[in-house]
mmCIF file of C-alpha atoms and ligand atoms in Angstrom:
data_model
loop_
_atom_site.group_PDB
_atom_site.id
_atom_site.type_symbol
_atom_site.label_atom_id
_atom_site.label_comp_id
_atom_site.label_asym_id
_atom_site.label_seq_id
_atom_site.Cartn_x
_atom_site.Cartn_y
_atom_site.Cartn_z
ATOM 1 C CA MET H 1 124.158 87.285 132.015
ATOM 2 C CA GLN H 2 125.418 90.736 131.141
ATOM 3 C CA THR H 3 123.581 93.978 131.933
ATOM 4 C CA PRO H 4 122.010 96.069 130.634
ATOM 5 C CA VAL H 5 119.793 93.403 129.202
ATOM 6 C CA TYR H 6 118.828 94.275 125.611
ATOM 7 C CA LEU H 7 115.063 94.016 125.002
ATOM 8 C CA ASP H 8 114.681 96.615 122.313
ATOM 9 C CA TYR H 9 114.765 94.490 119.118
ATOM 10 C CA HIS H 10 112.064 96.680 117.557
ATOM 11 C CA ALA H 11 114.538 99.612 117.625
ATOM 12 C CA THR H 12 117.312 97.634 116.011
ATOM 13 C CA THR H 13 118.943 94.185 116.096
ATOM 14 C CA PRO H 14 122.608 93.182 116.300
ATOM 15 C CA VAL H 15 124.100 91.870 113.086
ATOM 16 C CA ASP H 16 124.021 88.050 113.201
ATOM 17 C CA ARG H 17 127.642 86.797 113.101
ATOM 18 C CA ARG H 18 126.764 84.489 110.190
ATOM 19 C CA VAL H 19 125.516 87.626 108.289
ATOM 20 C CA LEU H 20 128.772 89.494 109.167
ATOM 21 C CA ALA H 21 130.787 86.567 107.896
ATOM 22 C CA ALA H 22 128.919 86.495 104.620
ATOM 23 C CA MET H 23 129.314 90.254 103.954
ATOM 24 C CA SER H 24 132.837 90.859 105.120
ATOM 25 C CA PRO H 25 134.707 89.742 101.970
ATOM 26 C CA PHE H 26 132.792 92.419 100.031
ATOM 27 C CA PHE H 27 134.568 95.117 101.967
ATOM 28 C CA THR H 28 138.090 93.817 101.179
ATOM 29 C CA THR H 29 138.918 91.172 98.598
ATOM 30 C CA GLN H 30 135.635 91.257 96.590
ATOM 31 C CA PHE H 31 135.218 95.059 96.711
ATOM 32 C CA GLY H 32 134.141 95.562 93.038
ATOM 33 C CA ASN H 33 131.427 97.904 91.777
ATOM 34 C CA PRO H 34 128.723 95.732 90.251
ATOM 35 C CA ALA H 35 128.496 98.194 87.339
ATOM 36 C CA SER H 36 132.136 97.562 86.281
ATOM 37 C CA ARG H 37 132.722 95.272 83.347
ATOM 38 C CA HIS H 38 135.632 93.245 84.567
ATOM 39 C CA HIS H 39 136.364 90.447 87.034
ATOM 40 C CA PHE H 40 135.727 92.481 90.218
ATOM 41 C CA GLY H 41 132.513 93.949 88.861
ATOM 42 C CA TRP H 42 131.151 90.577 87.757
ATOM 43 C CA GLN H 43 131.943 89.095 91.070
ATOM 44 C CA ALA H 44 130.012 91.826 92.885
ATOM 45 C CA GLU H 45 127.161 91.641 90.332
ATOM 46 C CA ALA H 46 126.793 87.957 90.950
ATOM 47 C CA ALA H 47 126.675 88.464 94.743
ATOM 48 C CA VAL H 48 124.025 91.093 94.362
ATOM 49 C CA ALA H 49 121.958 88.870 92.066
ATOM 50 C CA HIS H 50 122.198 86.029 94.598
ATOM 51 C CA ALA H 51 121.103 88.309 97.442
ATOM 52 C CA ARG H 52 118.249 89.667 95.364
ATOM 53 C CA GLY H 53 116.980 86.137 94.990
ATOM 54 C CA GLN H 54 117.291 85.453 98.711
ATOM 55 C CA VAL H 55 115.310 88.579 99.705
ATOM 56 C CA ALA H 56 112.664 87.882 97.032
ATOM 57 C CA LYS H 57 112.225 84.373 98.411
ATOM 58 C CA LEU H 58 111.616 85.631 101.907
ATOM 59 C CA ILE H 59 108.440 87.412 100.707
ATOM 60 C CA GLY H 60 107.341 85.015 97.913
ATOM 61 C CA ALA H 61 108.521 87.269 95.147
ATOM 62 C CA VAL H 62 110.909 86.942 92.265
ATOM 63 C CA ALA H 63 114.295 88.596 92.102
ATOM 64 C CA ASP H 64 113.560 91.336 89.568
ATOM 65 C CA GLU H 65 110.751 92.643 91.905
ATOM 66 C CA ILE H 66 113.302 93.764 94.524
ATOM 67 C CA ILE H 67 115.010 97.176 94.567
ATOM 68 C CA PHE H 68 117.753 97.749 97.153
ATOM 69 C CA THR H 69 117.587 100.997 99.162
ATOM 70 C CA SER H 70 119.128 102.366 102.315
ATOM 71 C CA GLY H 71 116.372 101.142 104.536
ATOM 72 C CA ALA H 72 112.639 101.144 105.166
ATOM 73 C CA THR H 73 112.418 104.921 105.448
ATOM 74 C CA GLU H 74 113.733 105.332 101.925
ATOM 75 C CA SER H 75 111.606 102.432 100.641
ATOM 76 C CA ASN H 76 108.473 103.996 102.166
ATOM 77 C CA ASN H 77 109.290 107.345 100.624
ATOM 78 C CA LEU H 78 109.965 105.862 97.168
ATOM 79 C CA ALA H 79 106.789 103.793 97.293
ATOM 80 C CA ILE H 80 104.432 106.465 98.573
ATOM 81 C CA LYS H 81 105.811 109.587 96.834
ATOM 82 C CA GLY H 82 106.743 107.537 93.778
ATOM 83 C CA VAL H 83 103.132 106.538 93.200
ATOM 84 C CA MET H 84 101.399 109.729 94.331
ATOM 85 C CA ARG H 85 103.578 112.344 92.598
ATOM 86 C CA ARG H 86 102.610 111.184 89.183
ATOM 87 C CA ARG H 87 98.940 111.535 90.136
ATOM 88 C CA PRO H 88 98.551 115.179 91.113
ATOM 89 C CA GLY H 89 95.779 115.826 93.596
ATOM 90 C CA ALA H 90 94.907 112.088 93.911
ATOM 91 C CA HIS H 91 93.749 110.607 97.208
ATOM 92 C CA LEU H 92 95.862 108.459 99.536
ATOM 93 C CA VAL H 93 94.677 106.312 102.493
ATOM 94 C CA THR H 94 96.887 105.270 105.399
ATOM 95 C CA VAL H 95 96.483 104.601 109.139
ATOM 96 C CA ALA H 96 97.023 106.811 112.185
ATOM 97 C CA THR H 97 99.319 104.213 113.846
ATOM 98 C CA GLU H 98 101.869 104.026 111.003
ATOM 99 C CA HIS H 99 105.585 104.706 111.588
ATOM 100 C CA HIS H 100 106.740 108.266 111.042
ATOM 101 C CA ALA H 101 108.526 107.037 107.885
ATOM 102 C CA VAL H 102 105.049 106.562 106.348
ATOM 103 C CA LEU H 103 103.160 109.391 108.223
ATOM 104 C CA ASP H 104 105.635 112.111 107.310
ATOM 105 C CA PRO H 105 105.739 111.520 103.535
ATOM 106 C CA CYS H 106 101.927 111.372 103.660
ATOM 107 C CA LYS H 107 101.815 114.693 105.466
ATOM 108 C CA SER H 108 104.238 116.244 102.912
ATOM 109 C CA LEU H 109 102.003 114.980 100.095
ATOM 110 C CA ALA H 110 98.990 116.580 101.857
ATOM 111 C CA ARG H 111 100.827 119.908 101.907
ATOM 112 C CA ALA H 112 101.523 119.437 98.181
ATOM 113 C CA GLY H 113 97.819 119.246 97.431
ATOM 114 C CA HIS H 114 96.976 115.549 97.809
ATOM 115 C CA GLU H 115 94.002 114.543 99.843
ATOM 116 C CA VAL H 116 95.168 112.135 102.636
ATOM 117 C CA THR H 117 93.009 110.046 104.876
ATOM 118 C CA PHE H 118 94.510 108.809 108.177
ATOM 119 C CA LEU H 119 92.173 106.056 109.313
ATOM 120 C CA PRO H 120 91.642 105.373 113.053
ATOM 121 C CA VAL H 121 92.157 101.934 114.616
ATOM 122 C CA GLY H 122 90.168 100.014 117.175
ATOM 123 C CA GLY H 123 91.162 99.473 120.758
ATOM 124 C CA ASP H 124 93.106 96.419 119.728
ATOM 125 C CA GLY H 125 95.175 98.425 117.312
ATOM 126 C CA ARG H 126 93.623 96.938 114.192
ATOM 127 C CA LEU H 127 92.192 98.619 111.179
ATOM 128 C CA ASP H 128 88.491 97.870 110.537
ATOM 129 C CA LEU H 129 88.137 96.741 106.986
ATOM 130 C CA GLU H 130 84.656 98.439 106.629
ATOM 131 C CA ARG H 131 86.232 101.744 107.586
ATOM 132 C CA LEU H 132 88.815 101.234 104.949
ATOM 133 C CA ARG H 133 86.203 100.297 102.367
ATOM 134 C CA ALA H 134 84.202 103.425 103.279
ATOM 135 C CA ALA H 135 87.264 105.687 102.879
ATOM 136 C CA LEU H 136 88.033 104.643 99.303
ATOM 137 C CA LYS H 137 87.122 107.070 96.508
ATOM 138 C CA PRO H 138 87.326 106.904 92.727
ATOM 139 C CA GLN H 139 90.452 109.052 92.902
ATOM 140 C CA THR H 140 92.246 106.969 95.573
ATOM 141 C CA ALA H 141 95.658 106.197 94.110
ATOM 142 C CA LEU H 142 97.341 104.258 96.959
ATOM 143 C CA ILE H 143 96.586 102.492 100.219
ATOM 144 C CA SER H 144 99.474 102.190 102.676
ATOM 145 C CA VAL H 145 98.948 99.886 105.687
ATOM 146 C CA MET H 146 101.860 98.519 107.844
ATOM 147 C CA ALA H 147 102.144 94.823 108.371
ATOM 148 C CA ALA H 148 103.163 94.958 112.038
ATOM 149 C CA ASN H 149 103.311 97.939 114.352
ATOM 150 C CA ASN H 150 106.746 98.873 115.754
ATOM 151 C CA GLU H 151 105.320 99.818 119.224
ATOM 152 C CA THR H 152 102.716 97.221 119.884
ATOM 153 C CA GLY H 153 103.551 94.422 117.393
ATOM 154 C CA VAL H 154 99.876 94.388 116.272
ATOM 155 C CA LEU H 155 99.431 92.792 112.839
ATOM 156 C CA GLN H 156 97.035 94.188 110.301
ATOM 157 C CA ASP H 157 94.982 91.783 108.186
ATOM 158 C CA LEU H 158 97.063 92.162 104.997
ATOM 159 C CA PRO H 159 95.401 89.414 102.978
ATOM 160 C CA ALA H 160 91.960 90.989 103.535
ATOM 161 C CA ILE H 161 93.161 94.545 102.923
ATOM 162 C CA GLY H 162 94.923 93.307 99.761
ATOM 163 C CA ARG H 163 91.806 91.673 98.464
ATOM 164 C CA LEU H 164 89.841 94.844 98.920
ATOM 165 C CA ALA H 165 92.566 96.982 97.265
ATOM 166 C CA ARG H 166 92.738 94.551 94.324
ATOM 167 C CA GLU H 167 88.906 94.556 94.031
ATOM 168 C CA ARG H 168 88.996 98.337 93.712
ATOM 169 C CA GLY H 169 92.095 98.376 91.442
ATOM 170 C CA ILE H 170 94.021 100.455 93.954
ATOM 171 C CA PRO H 171 97.795 99.752 94.594
ATOM 172 C CA LEU H 172 98.650 98.587 98.126
ATOM 173 C CA HIS H 173 101.883 99.421 99.919
ATOM 174 C CA SER H 174 102.879 97.812 103.174
ATOM 175 C CA ASP H 175 105.653 98.782 105.594
ATOM 176 C CA ALA H 176 106.878 95.410 106.642
ATOM 177 C CA ALA H 177 110.037 96.541 108.431
ATOM 178 C CA GLN H 178 108.921 94.826 111.678
ATOM 179 C CA ALA H 179 107.245 91.787 110.057
ATOM 180 C CA ALA H 180 109.861 90.710 107.665
ATOM 181 C CA GLY H 181 111.843 87.649 108.863
ATOM 182 C CA LYS H 182 109.508 87.382 111.932
ATOM 183 C CA ILE H 183 106.314 86.157 110.427
ATOM 184 C CA PRO H 184 105.685 84.553 107.000
ATOM 185 C CA ILE H 185 105.140 87.108 104.209
ATOM 186 C CA ASP H 186 103.659 86.103 100.903
ATOM 187 C CA ALA H 187 103.405 89.128 98.589
ATOM 188 C CA SER H 188 100.867 87.301 96.448
ATOM 189 C CA ALA H 189 98.626 86.249 99.367
ATOM 190 C CA TRP H 190 98.780 89.808 100.665
ATOM 191 C CA ALA H 191 97.975 91.042 97.170
ATOM 192 C CA ALA H 192 100.496 93.857 98.005
ATOM 193 C CA ASP H 193 102.136 95.822 95.173
ATOM 194 C CA LEU H 194 104.807 97.446 97.237
ATOM 195 C CA ILE H 195 106.470 96.173 100.434
ATOM 196 C CA SER H 196 109.208 97.951 102.405
ATOM 197 C CA LEU H 197 111.918 96.018 104.297
ATOM 198 C CA SER H 198 114.772 97.168 106.598
ATOM 199 C CA GLY H 199 118.007 95.242 107.189
ATOM 200 C CA HIS H 200 118.687 96.345 110.755
ATOM 201 C CA LYS H 201 115.383 95.009 112.039
ATOM 202 C CA MET H 202 116.314 91.499 110.845
ATOM 203 C CA TYR H 203 119.981 90.988 111.947
ATOM 204 C CA ALA H 204 121.599 92.739 108.998
ATOM 205 C CA PRO H 205 123.284 96.148 109.286
ATOM 206 C CA LYS H 206 121.816 99.577 109.371
ATOM 207 C CA GLY H 207 121.704 101.435 106.103
ATOM 208 C CA ILE H 208 120.367 98.710 103.862
ATOM 209 C CA GLY H 209 116.753 97.892 102.942
ATOM 210 C CA ALA H 210 114.613 96.857 100.054
ATOM 211 C CA LEU H 211 111.439 97.748 98.259
ATOM 212 C CA TYR H 212 109.340 95.014 96.646
ATOM 213 C CA ILE H 213 107.645 96.286 93.537
ATOM 214 C CA ARG H 214 105.190 93.797 92.007
ATOM 215 C CA ARG H 215 105.923 93.348 88.308
ATOM 216 C CA GLY H 216 103.765 95.667 86.219
ATOM 217 C CA SER H 217 101.789 96.910 89.237
ATOM 218 C CA VAL H 218 102.833 100.587 89.428
ATOM 219 C CA PRO H 219 104.115 101.573 85.982
ATOM 220 C CA GLY H 220 105.942 104.905 85.988
ATOM 221 C CA LEU H 221 106.914 104.835 89.593
ATOM 222 C CA MET H 222 108.849 108.057 90.123
ATOM 223 C CA ALA H 223 112.409 107.794 91.468
ATOM 224 C CA GLU H 224 113.386 109.835 94.488
ATOM 225 C CA ILE H 225 117.144 109.575 93.955
ATOM 226 C CA GLU H 226 118.353 110.137 90.352
ATOM 227 C CA GLY H 227 121.839 109.601 88.949
ATOM 228 C CA GLY H 228 123.610 106.622 87.431
ATOM 229 C CA GLY H 229 120.416 104.721 86.741
ATOM 230 C CA GLN H 230 121.061 101.706 89.018
ATOM 231 C CA GLU H 231 118.189 99.530 90.152
ATOM 232 C CA ARG H 232 116.299 100.048 86.906
ATOM 233 C CA GLY H 233 116.566 103.731 87.311
ATOM 234 C CA LEU H 234 114.383 103.647 90.454
ATOM 235 C CA ARG H 235 117.253 104.044 92.851
ATOM 236 C CA SER H 236 120.475 105.529 91.550
ATOM 237 C CA GLY H 237 123.776 105.294 93.436
ATOM 238 C CA THR H 238 126.493 102.665 93.601
ATOM 239 C CA LEU H 239 125.094 99.552 95.224
ATOM 240 C CA ASN H 240 125.886 98.894 98.854
ATOM 241 C CA VAL H 241 127.268 95.449 98.015
ATOM 242 C CA PRO H 242 128.260 94.310 101.528
ATOM 243 C CA GLY H 243 124.881 95.482 102.897
ATOM 244 C CA ILE H 244 123.021 93.768 100.050
ATOM 245 C CA VAL H 245 124.831 90.500 100.644
ATOM 246 C CA ALA H 246 124.079 90.895 104.337
ATOM 247 C CA LEU H 247 120.365 91.432 103.702
ATOM 248 C CA GLY H 248 120.299 88.403 101.460
ATOM 249 C CA GLU H 249 122.013 86.256 104.058
ATOM 250 C CA ALA H 250 119.728 87.562 106.794
ATOM 251 C CA ALA H 251 116.688 86.709 104.702
ATOM 252 C CA ALA H 252 117.958 83.179 104.094
ATOM 253 C CA LEU H 253 118.620 82.662 107.794
ATOM 254 C CA ALA H 254 115.140 83.994 108.643
ATOM 255 C CA MET H 255 113.610 81.514 106.185
ATOM 256 C CA GLN H 256 115.403 78.658 107.908
ATOM 257 C CA GLU H 257 114.844 79.774 111.491
ATOM 258 C CA MET H 258 111.629 81.756 111.603
ATOM 259 C CA ALA H 259 109.285 78.834 112.546
ATOM 260 C CA ALA H 260 111.311 77.664 115.508
ATOM 261 C CA GLU H 261 112.351 81.158 116.528
ATOM 262 C CA SER H 262 108.827 82.533 116.633
ATOM 263 C CA VAL H 263 107.673 79.619 118.868
ATOM 264 C CA ARG H 264 110.579 80.147 121.258
ATOM 265 C CA LEU H 265 110.097 83.930 121.399
ATOM 266 C CA ALA H 266 106.351 83.750 121.841
ATOM 267 C CA GLY H 267 107.039 81.420 124.844
ATOM 268 C CA LEU H 268 109.458 83.837 126.382
ATOM 269 C CA ARG H 269 107.164 86.834 125.698
ATOM 270 C CA ASP H 270 104.285 85.000 127.405
ATOM 271 C CA ARG H 271 106.549 84.084 130.285
ATOM 272 C CA LEU H 272 107.364 87.811 130.722
ATOM 273 C CA LYS H 273 103.750 88.819 130.387
ATOM 274 C CA ASN H 274 102.514 86.162 132.915
ATOM 275 C CA GLN H 275 105.107 87.157 135.488
ATOM 276 C CA LEU H 276 104.218 90.847 135.239
ATOM 277 C CA LEU H 277 100.403 90.272 135.194
ATOM 278 C CA ALA H 278 100.606 87.819 138.171
ATOM 279 C CA ALA H 279 102.632 90.218 140.335
ATOM 280 C CA LEU H 280 101.271 93.646 139.501
ATOM 281 C CA PRO H 281 97.718 94.963 139.722
ATOM 282 C CA GLY H 282 96.807 97.890 137.489
ATOM 283 C CA ILE H 283 98.808 96.700 134.530
ATOM 284 C CA HIS H 284 97.352 96.625 131.031
ATOM 285 C CA VAL H 285 98.610 94.882 127.830
ATOM 286 C CA ASN H 286 98.329 97.223 124.837
ATOM 287 C CA GLY H 287 97.054 95.866 121.553
ATOM 288 C CA SER H 288 95.705 92.540 120.344
ATOM 289 C CA LEU H 289 97.402 89.494 121.774
ATOM 290 C CA LYS H 290 96.072 87.301 119.093
ATOM 291 C CA HIS H 291 97.145 89.352 116.063
ATOM 292 C CA ARG H 292 100.638 90.224 117.217
ATOM 293 C CA LEU H 293 104.277 89.659 116.534
ATOM 294 C CA PRO H 294 105.509 86.759 118.703
ATOM 295 C CA HIS H 295 108.366 88.805 120.260
ATOM 296 C CA ASN H 296 106.537 91.955 121.336
ATOM 297 C CA LEU H 297 105.044 92.996 124.678
ATOM 298 C CA ASN H 298 103.698 96.529 125.346
ATOM 299 C CA VAL H 299 102.243 97.272 128.747
ATOM 300 C CA CYS H 300 101.205 100.298 130.703
ATOM 301 C CA PHE H 301 100.481 100.969 134.384
ATOM 302 C CA GLU H 302 97.854 102.777 136.307
ATOM 303 C CA GLU H 303 99.239 105.387 138.724
ATOM 304 C CA MET H 304 102.770 105.377 137.456
ATOM 305 C CA ASP H 305 105.006 108.128 136.199
ATOM 306 C CA GLY H 306 106.599 106.729 132.999
ATOM 307 C CA GLU H 307 109.746 108.826 133.226
ATOM 308 C CA VAL H 308 110.439 107.909 136.821
ATOM 309 C CA LEU H 309 109.804 104.289 136.033
ATOM 310 C CA MET H 310 112.272 104.290 133.112
ATOM 311 C CA MET H 311 114.860 105.832 135.427
ATOM 312 C CA GLU H 312 114.514 102.969 137.828
ATOM 313 C CA LEU H 313 115.025 100.486 134.997
ATOM 314 C CA GLY H 314 118.558 101.473 133.969
ATOM 315 C CA ASP H 315 119.792 97.866 133.692
ATOM 316 C CA LEU H 316 117.167 97.173 131.035
ATOM 317 C CA ALA H 317 117.468 98.470 127.441
ATOM 318 C CA ILE H 318 113.798 98.905 126.716
ATOM 319 C CA SER H 319 111.803 101.725 125.267
ATOM 320 C CA ALA H 320 109.014 103.766 126.679
ATOM 321 C CA GLY H 321 105.964 103.523 124.457
ATOM 322 C CA SER H 322 106.826 106.933 123.195
ATOM 323 C CA ALA H 323 110.395 106.047 122.155
ATOM 324 C CA CYS H 324 109.640 106.439 118.459
ATOM 325 C CA THR H 325 108.620 110.075 118.876
ATOM 326 C CA ALA H 326 112.386 110.602 119.202
ATOM 327 C CA GLY H 327 112.814 112.298 122.561
ATOM 328 C CA THR H 328 109.786 114.599 122.263
ATOM 329 C CA GLY H 329 108.404 112.850 125.330
ATOM 330 C CA GLY H 330 104.666 112.666 125.859
ATOM 331 C CA PRO H 331 102.531 109.617 125.449
ATOM 332 C CA SER H 332 102.714 107.489 122.318
ATOM 333 C CA TYR H 333 100.474 108.559 119.441
ATOM 334 C CA VAL H 334 100.035 104.847 118.603
ATOM 335 C CA LEU H 335 98.609 104.142 122.016
ATOM 336 C CA LEU H 336 96.436 107.287 122.062
ATOM 337 C CA ALA H 337 94.987 106.300 118.639
ATOM 338 C CA MET H 338 94.046 102.992 120.223
ATOM 339 C CA GLY H 339 92.092 104.905 122.925
ATOM 340 C CA VAL H 340 94.520 104.106 125.727
ATOM 341 C CA PRO H 341 93.998 106.832 128.377
ATOM 342 C CA LYS H 342 96.714 109.451 128.390
ATOM 343 C CA GLU H 343 97.671 108.881 132.006
ATOM 344 C CA TRP H 344 98.244 105.175 131.349
ATOM 345 C CA ALA H 345 99.888 105.671 127.922
ATOM 346 C CA GLN H 346 102.658 107.832 129.459
ATOM 347 C CA SER H 347 103.835 104.828 131.502
ATOM 348 C CA ALA H 348 103.945 102.395 128.614
ATOM 349 C CA LEU H 349 106.945 100.041 128.283
ATOM 350 C CA ARG H 350 107.752 98.202 125.061
ATOM 351 C CA PHE H 351 109.642 94.983 125.229
ATOM 352 C CA GLY H 352 111.150 93.631 122.060
ATOM 353 C CA LEU H 353 112.625 90.176 122.345
ATOM 354 C CA GLY H 354 114.952 88.667 119.749
ATOM 355 C CA ARG H 355 117.191 85.975 118.445
ATOM 356 C CA PHE H 356 119.666 86.258 121.350
ATOM 357 C CA THR H 357 117.223 86.797 124.225
ATOM 358 C CA THR H 358 117.405 84.104 126.961
ATOM 359 C CA ALA H 359 114.899 82.958 129.604
ATOM 360 C CA GLU H 360 117.324 84.209 132.243
ATOM 361 C CA GLU H 361 117.176 87.711 130.754
ATOM 362 C CA VAL H 362 113.392 87.623 130.608
ATOM 363 C CA ASP H 363 113.217 86.570 134.252
ATOM 364 C CA PHE H 364 115.574 89.308 135.229
ATOM 365 C CA ALA H 365 113.515 91.914 133.288
ATOM 366 C CA ALA H 366 110.358 90.739 134.944
ATOM 367 C CA SER H 367 111.826 90.923 138.418
ATOM 368 C CA ARG H 368 113.306 94.472 137.779
ATOM 369 C CA VAL H 369 110.009 95.812 136.518
ATOM 370 C CA ILE H 370 108.017 94.247 139.341
ATOM 371 C CA ALA H 371 110.413 95.682 141.950
ATOM 372 C CA ALA H 372 110.452 99.175 140.325
ATOM 373 C CA VAL H 373 106.636 99.408 140.064
ATOM 374 C CA ARG H 374 106.215 98.234 143.645
ATOM 375 C CA ALA H 375 108.742 100.672 144.916
ATOM 376 C CA LEU H 376 107.272 103.657 143.032
ATOM 377 C CA ARG H 377 103.632 103.091 143.633
ATOM 378 C CA PRO H 378 101.996 104.805 146.579
ATOM 379 C CA ALA H 379 101.660 102.332 149.471
ATOM 380 C CA PRO H 380 98.180 100.819 149.669
ATOM 381 C CA ALA H 381 95.918 102.272 152.351
ATOM 382 C CA PRO H 382 95.976 100.239 155.576
ATOM 383 C CA PRO H 383 92.908 98.088 155.889
ATOM 384 C CA SER H 384 90.146 99.966 157.640
ATOM 385 C CA PRO H 385 89.097 98.582 161.079
ATOM 386 C CA ALA H 386 86.076 96.324 160.693
HETATM 387 C C1 PLP F 401 112.489 100.829 111.831
HETATM 388 C C2 PLP F 401 111.260 101.121 111.003
HETATM 389 C C3 PLP F 401 111.280 101.942 109.873
HETATM 390 C C4 PLP F 401 112.540 102.664 109.487
HETATM 391 O O1 PLP F 401 113.457 101.750 108.902
HETATM 392 P P1 PLP F 401 114.959 102.257 108.621
HETATM 393 O O2 PLP F 401 115.513 101.061 107.882
HETATM 394 O O3 PLP F 401 115.586 102.490 109.945
HETATM 395 O O4 PLP F 401 114.890 103.478 107.744
HETATM 396 C C5 PLP F 401 110.094 102.099 109.206
HETATM 397 N N1 PLP F 401 108.976 101.513 109.534
HETATM 398 C C6 PLP F 401 108.897 100.674 110.584
HETATM 399 C C7 PLP F 401 107.657 100.017 110.933
HETATM 400 C C8 PLP F 401 110.062 100.451 111.359
HETATM 401 O O5 PLP F 401 109.979 99.669 112.459
#
């Protein structure tokens, strides 16, 4: 076993070697631009078409419903701003625990005169459907709810949210960067109109992603990036062919391996959780355990300084709960929105297991965390004389 042990698969994943093998000819011998009308262009165009089908299949869509982008951040911006900017002043509903790649475009739309509702979540991290229903207005133009949270792994009830959105005739967007390739996604069952995916969260490289756009659902979606008119004019720029081939291959591998992989990772995650809970008093699991990605564990500790704890855990590559606030420190806004007390939230640790995680690594991580917490906690008071 090598250290540091990587348990931060929510931040990014390594490229699967099979994905690397599939993409690598498109850097060298098959380097064509898919827009070129000759052998090299046609070769690249065919590879892109094949990958588009593979990505579509992962989420129960058809190929022409997939647009390739640079990642989930761009997909979220295209989906949210692309719908809202053609409806000046219209209302947008999202959730307080979304990734910044959703929250920030929503905030910028609010500054541009849109009304934006950031819905709270319950203590388990889930959105209450009745709260969502009550927030909808005649002028609501979009609902954006993530499929799986990047800090807690908590899953939202997309089929139910989709049914409500459909009932009201409101388009639904879902940031599925953490869910794609990990849990089954069926765009039709979710009744989602827009779904964002990210390559580097599912064993493809950084800098490639996709946006699913249900056929006919959001006519007139406004492009963010204009130019050569690629991707039906919705995302100009020469296609990232190696990245696209990689995303396709990663999607195909996920289709094949998801069922077995999620059982294996849920087993390892529970092994980690059980070891920590058995050894350490004053530890809390954040977020629903039932409605959760199989490979996520997020815990916090009573009476523990999060920064000091992280410093003790140098041989583990894990994130503090606040990692996604990019070095700003302070407790995670996701945990605070769930009502986790500030003093506990600042000690949160996020474990993200993945395809290459072993039982040995999990046991090592558990023993390191247990030792660190014990060493840092104030010694228990001696028993008082009877
Ligand atoms: C990682 C992540 C993003 C950003 O994806 P990029 O491809 O890095 O732009 C957006 N949303 C969620 C939930 C994520 O986990």
